[in-house]
CSV table of C-alpha atoms and ligand atoms in Angstrom, one decimal:
chain,number,residue,atom,x,y,z
V,1,MET,CA,16.2,24.3,-11.4
V,2,ARG,CA,13.5,23.7,-14.0
V,3,ASN,CA,10.4,21.7,-13.0
V,4,ASP,CA,11.8,21.3,-9.5
V,5,GLY,CA,9.3,19.2,-7.5
V,6,GLU,CA,7.8,17.5,-10.5
V,7,LEU,CA,8.2,14.4,-12.6
V,8,VAL,CA,7.5,15.4,-16.2
V,9,CYS,CA,7.2,13.0,-19.2
V,10,THR,CA,7.1,14.7,-22.6
V,11,ASP,CA,6.2,12.5,-25.6
V,12,ILE,CA,7.9,9.4,-24.2
V,13,THR,CA,7.7,6.7,-26.9
V,14,LYS,CA,9.3,3.3,-26.7
V,15,ILE,CA,9.6,0.9,-29.6
V,16,TYR,CA,11.7,-2.2,-28.8
V,17,ASP,CA,14.2,-3.6,-31.3
V,18,THR,CA,11.6,-6.4,-32.0
V,19,GLY,CA,9.3,-3.7,-33.4
V,20,ASP,CA,7.0,-3.9,-30.3
V,21,ARG,CA,5.6,-0.5,-29.6
V,22,ALA,CA,5.4,-0.5,-25.8
V,23,LEU,CA,4.7,3.3,-25.2
V,24,SER,CA,3.1,5.8,-27.5
V,25,SER,CA,3.8,9.5,-26.7
V,26,ILE,CA,3.3,9.5,-23.0
V,27,ASN,CA,2.7,13.0,-21.6
V,28,PHE,CA,2.1,13.8,-17.9
V,29,SER,CA,3.5,15.5,-14.8
V,30,VAL,CA,3.1,14.6,-11.2
V,31,PRO,CA,4.6,16.2,-8.1
V,32,THR,CA,7.6,14.3,-6.7
V,33,ARG,CA,6.0,13.7,-3.3
V,34,GLY,CA,3.6,11.2,-2.0
V,35,VAL,CA,2.6,8.0,-3.9
V,36,PHE,CA,2.0,7.8,-7.6
V,37,THR,CA,0.6,4.5,-8.8
V,38,LEU,CA,0.6,3.4,-12.4
V,39,ILE,CA,-2.1,0.7,-13.1
V,40,GLY,CA,-2.7,-1.3,-16.2
V,41,ARG,CA,-3.2,-4.8,-17.6
V,42,ASN,CA,-0.4,-7.1,-18.4
V,43,GLY,CA,1.6,-5.7,-21.3
V,44,ALA,CA,0.2,-2.2,-20.9
V,45,GLY,CA,3.7,-0.8,-20.7
V,46,LYS,CA,4.1,-0.2,-16.9
V,47,THR,CA,7.5,-1.9,-16.6
V,48,THR,CA,8.8,-0.1,-19.8
V,49,LEU,CA,7.8,3.3,-18.4
V,50,THR,CA,9.1,2.5,-14.9
V,51,ARG,CA,12.5,1.4,-16.3
V,52,ILE,CA,12.8,4.5,-18.5
V,53,LEU,CA,12.1,6.8,-15.5
V,54,ALA,CA,14.5,4.8,-13.3
V,55,THR,CA,17.3,5.4,-15.9
V,56,LEU,CA,17.5,1.6,-16.8
V,57,LEU,CA,16.2,1.9,-20.3
V,58,GLU,CA,16.4,4.5,-23.0
V,59,PRO,CA,13.2,5.8,-24.6
V,60,THR,CA,13.0,5.7,-28.4
V,61,SER,CA,12.1,9.4,-28.3
V,62,GLY,CA,10.8,12.0,-25.8
V,63,VAL,CA,12.2,13.6,-22.6
V,64,ALA,CA,11.6,12.8,-19.0
V,65,THR,CA,12.8,14.8,-16.0
V,66,ILE,CA,12.6,14.3,-12.3
V,67,ASP,CA,13.0,17.4,-10.2
V,68,GLY,CA,14.5,19.0,-13.4
V,69,LEU,CA,17.0,16.2,-13.9
V,70,ASP,CA,16.9,14.5,-17.3
V,71,VAL,CA,16.7,10.7,-17.1
V,72,MET,CA,19.1,10.4,-20.0
V,73,ASN,CA,21.6,13.3,-19.6
V,74,ASP,CA,21.6,13.5,-15.8
V,75,ALA,CA,21.3,9.7,-15.1
V,76,ASN,CA,24.3,9.5,-12.8
V,77,GLU,CA,23.0,12.3,-10.6
V,78,LEU,CA,19.5,10.9,-10.6
V,79,ARG,CA,20.7,7.4,-9.6
V,80,GLU,CA,22.3,8.8,-6.5
V,81,ARG,CA,18.9,10.1,-5.5
V,82,MET,CA,16.8,7.1,-6.4
V,83,ALA,CA,16.3,3.5,-5.3
V,84,VAL,CA,14.7,1.0,-7.6
V,85,VAL,CA,13.2,-2.5,-7.2
V,86,PRO,CA,12.5,-3.9,-10.7
V,87,GLN,CA,9.6,-6.3,-11.3
V,88,GLU,CA,11.8,-9.4,-11.4
V,89,ALA,CA,14.0,-8.4,-8.4
V,90,ARG,CA,14.5,-11.1,-5.7
V,91,PRO,CA,17.0,-11.0,-2.8
V,92,ILE,CA,20.3,-12.7,-3.5
V,93,PRO,CA,19.6,-16.3,-2.3
V,94,TRP,CA,23.0,-16.9,-0.6
V,95,MET,CA,23.0,-13.7,1.4
V,96,THR,CA,21.0,-12.8,4.5
V,97,PRO,CA,18.8,-9.8,4.4
V,98,LEU,CA,21.3,-7.9,6.6
V,99,GLN,CA,24.2,-8.7,4.3
V,100,MET,CA,22.2,-7.9,1.2
V,101,ILE,CA,21.1,-4.5,2.5
V,102,SER,CA,24.5,-3.5,3.8
V,103,SER,CA,26.3,-4.5,0.6
V,104,TYR,CA,23.7,-2.5,-1.4
V,105,LEU,CA,24.4,0.5,0.7
V,106,MET,CA,28.2,0.1,0.5
V,107,TRP,CA,27.8,-0.1,-3.3
V,108,ARG,CA,26.0,3.2,-3.1
V,109,GLY,CA,29.0,4.7,-1.4
V,110,ILE,CA,28.0,4.5,2.3
V,111,SER,CA,30.6,3.4,4.9
V,112,TYR,CA,30.6,-0.2,6.3
V,113,ARG,CA,29.6,1.0,9.8
V,114,GLU,CA,26.8,3.2,8.6
V,115,SER,CA,25.6,0.5,6.2
V,116,ARG,CA,25.4,-2.1,9.0
V,117,ARG,CA,23.6,0.4,11.3
V,118,ARG,CA,21.0,1.4,8.6
V,119,ALA,CA,20.5,-2.3,7.6
V,120,GLU,CA,19.8,-3.3,11.2
V,121,GLU,CA,17.3,-0.4,11.5
V,122,ALA,CA,15.6,-1.2,8.3
V,123,VAL,CA,15.0,-5.0,9.0
V,124,VAL,CA,13.4,-3.9,12.3
V,125,ARG,CA,11.2,-1.4,10.5
V,126,VAL,CA,9.8,-4.1,8.1
V,127,GLY,CA,9.5,-6.7,10.9
V,128,LEU,CA,12.2,-9.0,9.7
V,129,GLU,CA,14.5,-8.8,12.7
V,130,ASP,CA,14.0,-12.5,13.5
V,131,SER,CA,15.0,-13.5,10.0
V,132,ALA,CA,17.7,-11.0,9.4
V,133,HIS,CA,20.4,-13.7,9.7
V,134,ARG,CA,18.7,-16.3,7.6
V,135,LEU,CA,19.8,-17.0,4.0
V,136,SER,CA,17.3,-15.2,1.7
V,137,ARG,CA,16.5,-18.4,-0.2
V,138,THR,CA,14.9,-19.9,3.0
V,139,LEU,CA,12.6,-16.9,3.4
V,140,SER,CA,8.9,-16.9,2.4
V,141,GLY,CA,7.8,-14.9,-0.6
V,142,GLY,CA,6.4,-12.2,1.6
V,143,MET,CA,9.6,-12.0,3.7
V,144,LYS,CA,11.7,-11.7,0.5
V,145,ARG,CA,9.6,-8.8,-0.7
V,146,LYS,CA,9.9,-7.2,2.8
V,147,ALA,CA,13.7,-7.5,2.5
V,148,LEU,CA,13.6,-5.6,-0.8
V,149,VAL,CA,11.4,-2.9,0.8
V,150,ALA,CA,13.9,-2.7,3.7
V,151,MET,CA,16.6,-2.2,1.1
V,152,VAL,CA,14.9,0.9,-0.3
V,153,ILE,CA,14.1,2.2,3.1
V,154,ALA,CA,17.7,1.9,4.1
V,155,ALA,CA,18.9,3.7,1.0
V,156,ASP,CA,17.1,6.8,2.2
V,157,ALA,CA,16.6,7.9,-1.5
V,158,ASP,CA,14.4,10.8,-2.6
V,159,PHE,CA,12.7,8.9,-5.4
V,160,ILE,CA,11.7,5.2,-5.0
V,161,PHE,CA,10.5,3.0,-7.9
V,162,LEU,CA,8.9,-0.3,-7.2
V,163,ASP,CA,7.5,-2.3,-10.1
V,164,GLU,CA,4.7,-4.6,-8.8
V,165,PRO,CA,6.0,-4.9,-5.3
V,166,THR,CA,3.1,-7.1,-4.1
V,167,THR,CA,2.3,-9.3,-7.1
V,168,GLY,CA,1.8,-13.0,-6.3
V,169,LEU,CA,1.9,-12.4,-2.5
V,170,ASP,CA,-0.8,-13.6,-0.1
V,171,PRO,CA,-3.3,-11.0,1.0
V,172,ILE,CA,-1.7,-10.5,4.5
V,173,SER,CA,1.8,-10.0,3.2
V,174,ARG,CA,0.4,-7.7,0.6
V,175,GLN,CA,-1.3,-5.7,3.3
V,176,ASP,CA,1.9,-5.5,5.3
V,177,ILE,CA,3.9,-4.2,2.3
V,178,TRP,CA,1.3,-1.6,1.4
V,179,THR,CA,1.3,-0.4,5.0
V,180,LEU,CA,5.1,0.0,4.8
V,181,LEU,CA,4.9,1.8,1.5
V,182,THR,CA,2.2,4.2,2.7
V,183,GLU,CA,4.5,5.2,5.6
V,184,LEU,CA,7.4,5.6,3.2
V,185,GLY,CA,5.3,7.7,0.8
V,186,GLU,CA,4.7,10.3,3.6
V,187,LYS,CA,8.2,11.6,3.3
V,188,ARG,CA,9.4,10.6,-0.2
V,189,PHE,CA,8.3,10.2,-3.8
V,190,LEU,CA,7.1,6.6,-4.5
V,191,PHE,CA,6.4,5.5,-8.0
V,192,LEU,CA,4.6,2.1,-7.9
V,193,THR,CA,3.0,-0.1,-10.4
V,194,THR,CA,0.3,-2.7,-9.6
V,195,HIS,CA,-2.7,-4.4,-10.8
V,196,TYR,CA,-4.3,-4.6,-7.4
V,197,LEU,CA,-6.8,-1.8,-7.7
V,198,GLU,CA,-8.2,-1.9,-4.2
V,199,GLU,CA,-4.6,-1.4,-2.9
V,200,ALA,CA,-3.8,1.3,-5.4
V,201,GLU,CA,-7.0,3.2,-4.4
V,202,MET,CA,-6.0,3.0,-0.7
V,203,ILE,CA,-2.3,3.9,-1.0
V,204,ALA,CA,-2.0,6.2,-4.0
V,205,ASP,CA,-2.2,10.0,-3.9
V,206,ARG,CA,-2.4,9.9,-7.6
V,207,VAL,CA,-3.2,7.2,-10.1
V,208,GLY,CA,-2.3,6.9,-13.8
V,209,ILE,CA,-4.2,4.4,-16.0
V,210,LEU,CA,-2.0,3.0,-18.8
V,211,ASP,CA,-3.4,0.8,-21.5
V,212,ASP,CA,-1.8,-0.5,-24.6
V,213,GLY,CA,1.1,2.0,-24.3
V,214,THR,CA,-1.2,5.0,-23.9
V,215,LEU,CA,-1.9,7.0,-20.7
V,216,LEU,CA,-5.7,7.2,-20.6
V,217,ALA,CA,-6.3,9.0,-17.3
V,218,LEU,CA,-4.4,10.5,-14.4
V,219,GLY,CA,-5.4,12.2,-11.2
V,220,ASN,CA,-6.4,11.6,-7.6
V,221,MET,CA,-9.6,9.6,-6.9
V,222,ASP,CA,-11.8,12.6,-6.9
V,223,GLU,CA,-10.3,13.9,-10.2
V,224,LEU,CA,-10.8,10.5,-11.8
V,225,ARG,CA,-14.4,10.4,-10.7
V,226,MET,CA,-14.9,13.9,-12.1
V,227,GLN,CA,-13.4,12.9,-15.4
V,228,LEU,CA,-15.7,9.9,-15.5
V,229,GLY,CA,-18.7,12.1,-14.8
V,230,TYR,CA,-20.3,9.5,-12.5
V,231,GLN,CA,-19.8,9.2,-8.7
V,232,TYR,CA,-22.0,6.3,-7.6
V,233,SER,CA,-22.4,2.6,-8.3
V,234,VAL,CA,-25.7,0.9,-7.7
V,235,ARG,CA,-25.6,-2.9,-7.5
V,236,ILE,CA,-28.8,-4.6,-8.0
V,237,HIS,CA,-29.3,-8.2,-6.9
V,238,GLY,CA,-31.8,-9.8,-9.2
V,239,ASP,CA,-33.1,-9.6,-12.7
V,240,ILE,CA,-35.4,-6.6,-13.1
V,241,ASP,CA,-36.6,-4.1,-15.7
V,242,LEU,CA,-34.8,-0.9,-15.1
V,243,PRO,CA,-36.4,2.5,-15.8
V,244,PRO,CA,-34.6,4.5,-18.6
V,245,LEU,CA,-31.3,5.8,-17.2
V,246,ASN,CA,-28.5,8.2,-18.2
V,247,GLY,CA,-25.9,6.2,-16.3
V,248,ARG,CA,-24.0,3.2,-17.6
V,249,VAL,CA,-25.6,-0.2,-17.1
V,250,LEU,CA,-23.3,-3.3,-16.8
V,251,ALA,CA,-24.6,-6.8,-16.7
V,252,GLY,CA,-22.6,-9.3,-14.6
V,253,ARG,CA,-22.9,-13.0,-14.1
V,254,ASP,CA,-25.8,-14.5,-12.2
V,255,GLY,CA,-28.2,-11.9,-13.5
V,256,GLN,CA,-26.7,-9.1,-11.4
V,257,VAL,CA,-26.6,-5.6,-12.7
V,258,GLN,CA,-24.4,-2.6,-11.9
V,259,VAL,CA,-25.4,1.0,-12.7
V,260,ILE,CA,-22.6,3.6,-12.7
V,261,THR,CA,-24.2,7.0,-12.4
V,262,THR,CA,-24.6,10.4,-10.9
V,263,GLN,CA,-25.7,11.1,-7.3
V,264,ASP,CA,-29.1,12.4,-8.5
V,265,GLU,CA,-29.8,9.3,-10.6
V,266,ALA,CA,-28.5,7.0,-7.9
V,267,MET,CA,-31.1,8.6,-5.5
V,268,TYR,CA,-33.8,8.3,-8.1
V,269,LEU,CA,-33.0,4.7,-8.8
V,270,SER,CA,-32.8,3.8,-5.1
V,271,ASP,CA,-36.4,5.1,-4.7
V,272,ARG,CA,-37.7,3.0,-7.5
V,273,LEU,CA,-35.9,-0.1,-6.2
V,274,ILE,CA,-37.2,0.4,-2.7
V,275,ASP,CA,-40.8,0.8,-4.1
V,276,ARG,CA,-40.4,-2.5,-5.9
V,277,ASN,CA,-38.8,-4.2,-2.9
V,278,VAL,CA,-35.6,-5.1,-4.9
V,279,LYS,CA,-32.4,-5.8,-3.1
V,280,PHE,CA,-29.6,-3.4,-4.0
V,281,SER,CA,-26.5,-1.5,-2.6
V,282,VAL,CA,-25.1,1.9,-3.4
V,283,ASN,CA,-21.4,2.8,-3.1
V,284,PRO,CA,-19.1,5.5,-4.3
V,285,ILE,CA,-17.3,4.6,-7.6
V,286,THR,CA,-14.2,2.5,-6.9
V,287,LEU,CA,-11.0,2.5,-8.9
V,288,GLU,CA,-12.1,-0.8,-10.3
V,289,ASP,CA,-15.2,0.8,-11.7
V,290,ILE,CA,-13.1,3.7,-13.1
V,291,PHE,CA,-10.6,1.4,-14.7
V,292,TYR,CA,-13.4,-0.7,-16.4
V,293,HIS,CA,-15.0,2.5,-17.7
V,294,VAL,CA,-11.8,4.1,-19.0
V,295,VAL,CA,-10.2,1.0,-20.4
V,296,GLY,CA,-13.3,-0.9,-21.5
V,297,ARG,CA,-12.1,-4.1,-19.9
V,298,ASP,CA,-11.1,-5.3,-16.4
V,299,ILE,CA,-7.6,-5.3,-15.2
V,300,ASP,CA,-7.8,-9.1,-14.9
V,301,THR,CA,-10.5,-10.4,-17.2
V,302,GLU,CA,-11.4,-13.2,-14.8
V,303,ASN,CA,-12.0,-10.8,-11.9
V,304,ARG,CA,-15.1,-8.9,-13.1
V,305,TRP,CA,-17.7,-9.1,-10.4
V,306,GLY,CA,-15.1,-10.4,-8.0
V,307,TRP,CA,-16.7,-8.2,-5.4
V,308,ILE,CA,-19.8,-10.4,-5.3
V,309,ARG,CA,-19.0,-13.1,-2.8
G,1,ADP,N1,12.6,-6.5,-24.0
G,1,ADP,C1,11.5,-6.4,-24.7
G,1,ADP,N2,11.6,-6.6,-26.1
G,1,ADP,C2,10.5,-6.6,-26.9
G,1,ADP,N3,9.2,-6.3,-26.4
G,1,ADP,C3,9.1,-6.0,-25.1
G,1,ADP,C4,10.2,-6.1,-24.2
G,1,ADP,N4,9.7,-5.8,-23.0
G,1,ADP,C5,8.4,-5.6,-23.1
G,1,ADP,N5,8.0,-5.7,-24.4
G,1,ADP,C6,6.6,-5.5,-24.9
G,1,ADP,O1,6.2,-4.2,-24.6
G,1,ADP,C7,4.9,-4.2,-24.1
G,1,ADP,C8,4.8,-3.6,-22.7
G,1,ADP,O2,5.4,-4.5,-21.8
G,1,ADP,P1,5.7,-4.1,-20.3
G,1,ADP,O3,6.3,-2.8,-20.2
G,1,ADP,O4,6.4,-5.2,-19.7
G,1,ADP,O5,4.2,-4.1,-19.7
G,1,ADP,P2,3.6,-4.3,-18.2
G,1,ADP,O6,4.7,-4.1,-17.3
G,1,ADP,O7,2.5,-3.3,-18.1
G,1,ADP,O8,3.1,-5.7,-18.2
G,1,ADP,C9,4.4,-5.6,-24.2
G,1,ADP,O9,3.7,-5.7,-25.5
G,1,ADP,C10,5.6,-6.4,-24.2
G,1,ADP,O10,5.5,-7.6,-24.9
G,2,MG,MG1,5.5,-5.3,-15.8
């Protein structure tokens, strides 16, 4: 089979009937194993691309294949091998998690007995065993999301698409879900979208940065740092005159300054700051730094300097 073991997008463009151009000629390929995370601001096109790859939406032009199967021409075959949780997905309110998961599996062609067995196994796996018989509408937001994750675990699909699986959840539920997804990604291909960059950095084997319908960067963290050309971030607590620098200087609120730069310059700058008795910290560049540099804005405008507490 052609491109076996890869997801390949060639010139994928989507213009909605309203005239909104959601995606402009998206080109990339990633291996269909591990976790691929697509990050981008609201309206960047994440849901549109996810839905096209999950065979739920037709592109205006372009071709996408997953393990050599075309998302348009081989959609039926692909659907048997994929499980999808759309951004707006919520468990059916009048069903229990067990009922929802087993009916989903039966709909996928699995026998009643096997569906029950797998559903019971999956609710234990996500830690929902005590709530498996409660109506979904009585579950907390975090439990609802876990029920959906249990559903994709039970489906045992090769390719799993989850569009913003943790948005709006409290930090502890988010952490639980990312842990489950990390485990899931060890054996399968997970395609996730998020705007929680810390989590993306922890869980993703590869990250794609989408902005305004264009894919601006793609790679693992090291590759993204290489593309940026800078490896370190120096945060300086206080208003000082900096020596001339090649790196990028960003001014934050409260007179704080961040310098994104090379290792050599970070060392040089550290020496100067120590000499002047200025408080500072040095860290490897984070995905948040990379996003800001590549896109020119934060993923959530309000959150710039959110790391200063
Ligand atoms: N059904 C639709 N009809 C018209 N425009 C849409 C539709 N869905 C999304 N869009 C537009 O396409 C762009 C990308 O949206 P979307 O893929 O939902 O982005 P994201 O998931 O990154 O927030 C936005 O400008 C949005 O307004
Ligand atoms: Mg979306």
